[in-house]
Amino acid sequence: NAGVMQNPRHLVRRRGQEARLRCSPMKGHSHVYWYRQLPEEGLKFMVYLQKENIIDESGMPKERFSAEFPKEGPSILRIQQVVRGDSAAYFCASSPRQGSEAFFGQGTRLTVV
Amino acid sequence: GESVGLHLPTLSVQEGDNSIINCAYSNSASDYFIWYKQESGKGPQFIIDIRSNMDKRQGQRVTVLLNKTVKHLSLQIAATQPGDSAVYFCAEILDNYGQNFVFGPGTRLSVLP
């Protein structure tokens, strides 16, 4: 049973480009969480999704950021028109149900140049 | 001893000693808590969890204590080893609907030879 898979592991984008980060949850997990982490800091919640539904996006910036978790395929975190301040590690976690343990992927490190 | 670094507080312990990492959580309504370990360049790794109807839970070499009166959580690591060096985060679930995990700021554990 593979763990949470995130790709790419490293992503470099120029300012103004789009970044697409993918997360495949563990088998049997229908809950996905996205977090952002700056160096030497904690994890900041961004969005919580279940299959085809956004449950809580209170941590998402209002502009340029969007997330989806389609019926088939991975969850996608999309950042449009990236700026240098978007550079960070983005982690995805999955859980089988509400109120249960969440397991993290290895993250995608986004660098905006 | 403990010191506050630029971003993360650091706890330094001698190899073989016991470590105690503390966390103050924010919401008295939180009913589920998890401790995660994060090594450099990796995603958070689940260590142990506890529900609010318990005040203590033990795993292999680790014990989590929950004090709901003062909203305090601690992680005890017995016979600390070099491989325990990492950043440790506590996470809480804030509500029963659209739950998302809120992470504490983290503590860096440094094991001295």
PDB file of N, CA, C and O in Angstrom, chain B residues 62-87:
ATOM      1  N   VAL B  62       7.400   6.214  23.052  1.00  0.00           N
ATOM      2  CA  VAL B  62       6.750   7.519  23.126  1.00  0.00           C
ATOM      3  C   VAL B  62       5.486   7.452  23.966  1.00  0.00           C
ATOM      4  O   VAL B  62       4.792   6.431  23.982  1.00  0.00           O
ATOM      5  N   THR B  63       5.227   8.565  24.662  1.00  0.00           N
ATOM      6  CA  THR B  63       4.016   8.695  25.457  1.00  0.00           C
ATOM      7  C   THR B  63       3.444  10.086  25.199  1.00  0.00           C
ATOM      8  O   THR B  63       4.198  11.067  25.193  1.00  0.00           O
ATOM      9  N   VAL B  64       2.153  10.173  24.982  1.00  0.00           N
ATOM     10  CA  VAL B  64       1.508  11.468  24.833  1.00  0.00           C
ATOM     11  C   VAL B  64       0.607  11.695  26.047  1.00  0.00           C
ATOM     12  O   VAL B  64      -0.113  10.792  26.468  1.00  0.00           O
ATOM     13  N   LEU B  65       0.696  12.895  26.600  1.00  0.00           N
ATOM     14  CA  LEU B  65      -0.123  13.285  27.734  1.00  0.00           C
ATOM     15  C   LEU B  65      -1.001  14.461  27.329  1.00  0.00           C
ATOM     16  O   LEU B  65      -0.527  15.387  26.673  1.00  0.00           O
ATOM     17  N   LEU B  66      -2.245  14.401  27.730  1.00  0.00           N
ATOM     18  CA  LEU B  66      -3.190  15.462  27.388  1.00  0.00           C
ATOM     19  C   LEU B  66      -3.771  16.032  28.670  1.00  0.00           C
ATOM     20  O   LEU B  66      -4.334  15.300  29.496  1.00  0.00           O
ATOM     21  N   ASN B  67      -3.651  17.333  28.845  1.00  0.00           N
ATOM     22  CA  ASN B  67      -4.249  18.033  29.980  1.00  0.00           C
ATOM     23  C   ASN B  67      -5.255  19.036  29.428  1.00  0.00           C
ATOM     24  O   ASN B  67      -4.888  20.123  28.987  1.00  0.00           O
ATOM     25  N   LYS B  68      -6.517  18.642  29.454  1.00  0.00           N
ATOM     26  CA  LYS B  68      -7.553  19.484  28.850  1.00  0.00           C
ATOM     27  C   LYS B  68      -7.824  20.721  29.672  1.00  0.00           C
ATOM     28  O   LYS B  68      -8.282  21.741  29.151  1.00  0.00           O
ATOM     29  N   THR B  69      -7.542  20.661  30.954  1.00  0.00           N
ATOM     30  CA  THR B  69      -7.813  21.810  31.829  1.00  0.00           C
ATOM     31  C   THR B  69      -7.013  23.021  31.392  1.00  0.00           C
ATOM     32  O   THR B  69      -7.532  24.145  31.382  1.00  0.00           O
ATOM     33  N   VAL B  70      -5.755  22.785  31.050  1.00  0.00           N
ATOM     34  CA  VAL B  70      -4.889  23.900  30.648  1.00  0.00           C
ATOM     35  C   VAL B  70      -4.565  23.856  29.153  1.00  0.00           C
ATOM     36  O   VAL B  70      -3.687  24.587  28.689  1.00  0.00           O
ATOM     37  N   LYS B  71      -5.262  22.995  28.412  1.00  0.00           N
ATOM     38  CA  LYS B  71      -5.063  22.877  26.959  1.00  0.00           C
ATOM     39  C   LYS B  71      -3.599  22.650  26.621  1.00  0.00           C
ATOM     40  O   LYS B  71      -2.977  23.401  25.858  1.00  0.00           O
ATOM     41  N   HIS B  72      -3.077  21.594  27.188  1.00  0.00           N
ATOM     42  CA  HIS B  72      -1.661  21.307  27.031  1.00  0.00           C
ATOM     43  C   HIS B  72      -1.462  19.857  26.615  1.00  0.00           C
ATOM     44  O   HIS B  72      -2.110  18.939  27.125  1.00  0.00           O
ATOM     45  N   LEU B  73      -0.548  19.680  25.698  1.00  0.00           N
ATOM     46  CA  LEU B  73      -0.220  18.360  25.168  1.00  0.00           C
ATOM     47  C   LEU B  73       1.289  18.178  25.278  1.00  0.00           C
ATOM     48  O   LEU B  73       2.043  19.141  25.049  1.00  0.00           O
ATOM     49  N   SER B  74       1.735  17.005  25.650  1.00  0.00           N
ATOM     50  CA  SER B  74       3.179  16.771  25.674  1.00  0.00           C
ATOM     51  C   SER B  74       3.512  15.429  25.038  1.00  0.00           C
ATOM     52  O   SER B  74       2.690  14.509  25.020  1.00  0.00           O
ATOM     53  N   LEU B  75       4.704  15.368  24.511  1.00  0.00           N
ATOM     54  CA  LEU B  75       5.234  14.140  23.920  1.00  0.00           C
ATOM     55  C   LEU B  75       6.501  13.778  24.675  1.00  0.00           C
ATOM     56  O   LEU B  75       7.420  14.597  24.763  1.00  0.00           O
ATOM     57  N   GLN B  76       6.509  12.597  25.230  1.00  0.00           N
ATOM     58  CA  GLN B  76       7.681  12.124  25.945  1.00  0.00           C
ATOM     59  C   GLN B  76       8.347  11.031  25.118  1.00  0.00           C
ATOM     60  O   GLN B  76       7.685  10.098  24.676  1.00  0.00           O
ATOM     61  N   ILE B  77       9.645  11.188  24.925  1.00  0.00           N
ATOM     62  CA  ILE B  77      10.419  10.186  24.194  1.00  0.00           C
ATOM     63  C   ILE B  77      11.416   9.589  25.169  1.00  0.00           C
ATOM     64  O   ILE B  77      12.245  10.308  25.754  1.00  0.00           O
ATOM     65  N   ALA B  78      11.349   8.299  25.344  1.00  0.00           N
ATOM     66  CA  ALA B  78      12.253   7.616  26.268  1.00  0.00           C
ATOM     67  C   ALA B  78      13.557   7.255  25.561  1.00  0.00           C
ATOM     68  O   ALA B  78      13.561   6.928  24.366  1.00  0.00           O
ATOM     69  N   ALA B  79      14.651   7.352  26.311  1.00  0.00           N
ATOM     70  CA  ALA B  79      15.969   6.939  25.797  1.00  0.00           C
ATOM     71  C   ALA B  79      16.209   7.522  24.414  1.00  0.00           C
ATOM     72  O   ALA B  79      16.361   6.797  23.423  1.00  0.00           O
ATOM     73  N   THR B  80      16.238   8.832  24.349  1.00  0.00           N
ATOM     74  CA  THR B  80      16.343   9.545  23.077  1.00  0.00           C
ATOM     75  C   THR B  80      17.572   9.097  22.284  1.00  0.00           C
ATOM     76  O   THR B  80      18.675   8.969  22.832  1.00  0.00           O
ATOM     77  N   GLN B  81      17.362   8.907  21.001  1.00  0.00           N
ATOM     78  CA  GLN B  81      18.424   8.432  20.101  1.00  0.00           C
ATOM     79  C   GLN B  81      18.733   9.499  19.045  1.00  0.00           C
ATOM     80  O   GLN B  81      17.900  10.366  18.779  1.00  0.00           O
ATOM     81  N   PRO B  82      19.896   9.430  18.431  1.00  0.00           N
ATOM     82  CA  PRO B  82      20.223  10.408  17.378  1.00  0.00           C
ATOM     83  C   PRO B  82      19.177  10.482  16.274  1.00  0.00           C
ATOM     84  O   PRO B  82      18.900  11.545  15.736  1.00  0.00           O
ATOM     85  N   GLY B  83      18.577   9.342  15.966  1.00  0.00           N
ATOM     86  CA  GLY B  83      17.538   9.323  14.932  1.00  0.00           C
ATOM     87  C   GLY B  83      16.275  10.059  15.316  1.00  0.00           C
ATOM     88  O   GLY B  83      15.401  10.286  14.466  1.00  0.00           O
ATOM     89  N   ASP B  84      16.165  10.459  16.575  1.00  0.00           N
ATOM     90  CA  ASP B  84      14.996  11.225  17.015  1.00  0.00           C
ATOM     91  C   ASP B  84      15.143  12.710  16.701  1.00  0.00           C
ATOM     92  O   ASP B  84      14.181  13.469  16.847  1.00  0.00           O
ATOM     93  N   SER B  85      16.324  13.119  16.286  1.00  0.00           N
ATOM     94  CA  SER B  85      16.538  14.530  15.947  1.00  0.00           C
ATOM     95  C   SER B  85      15.650  14.918  14.780  1.00  0.00           C
ATOM     96  O   SER B  85      15.720  14.323  13.703  1.00  0.00           O
ATOM     97  N   ALA B  86      14.799  15.897  15.017  1.00  0.00           N
ATOM     98  CA  ALA B  86      13.827  16.321  14.001  1.00  0.00           C
ATOM     99  C   ALA B  86      13.041  17.487  14.579  1.00  0.00           C
ATOM    100  O   ALA B  86      13.274  17.923  15.704  1.00  0.00           O
ATOM    101  N   VAL B  87      12.104  17.983  13.804  1.00  0.00           N
ATOM    102  CA  VAL B  87      11.132  18.959  14.303  1.00  0.00           C
ATOM    103  C   VAL B  87       9.844  18.215  14.626  1.00  0.00           C
ATOM    104  O   VAL B  87       9.389  17.383  13.831  1.00  0.00           O
TER     105      VAL B  87
END
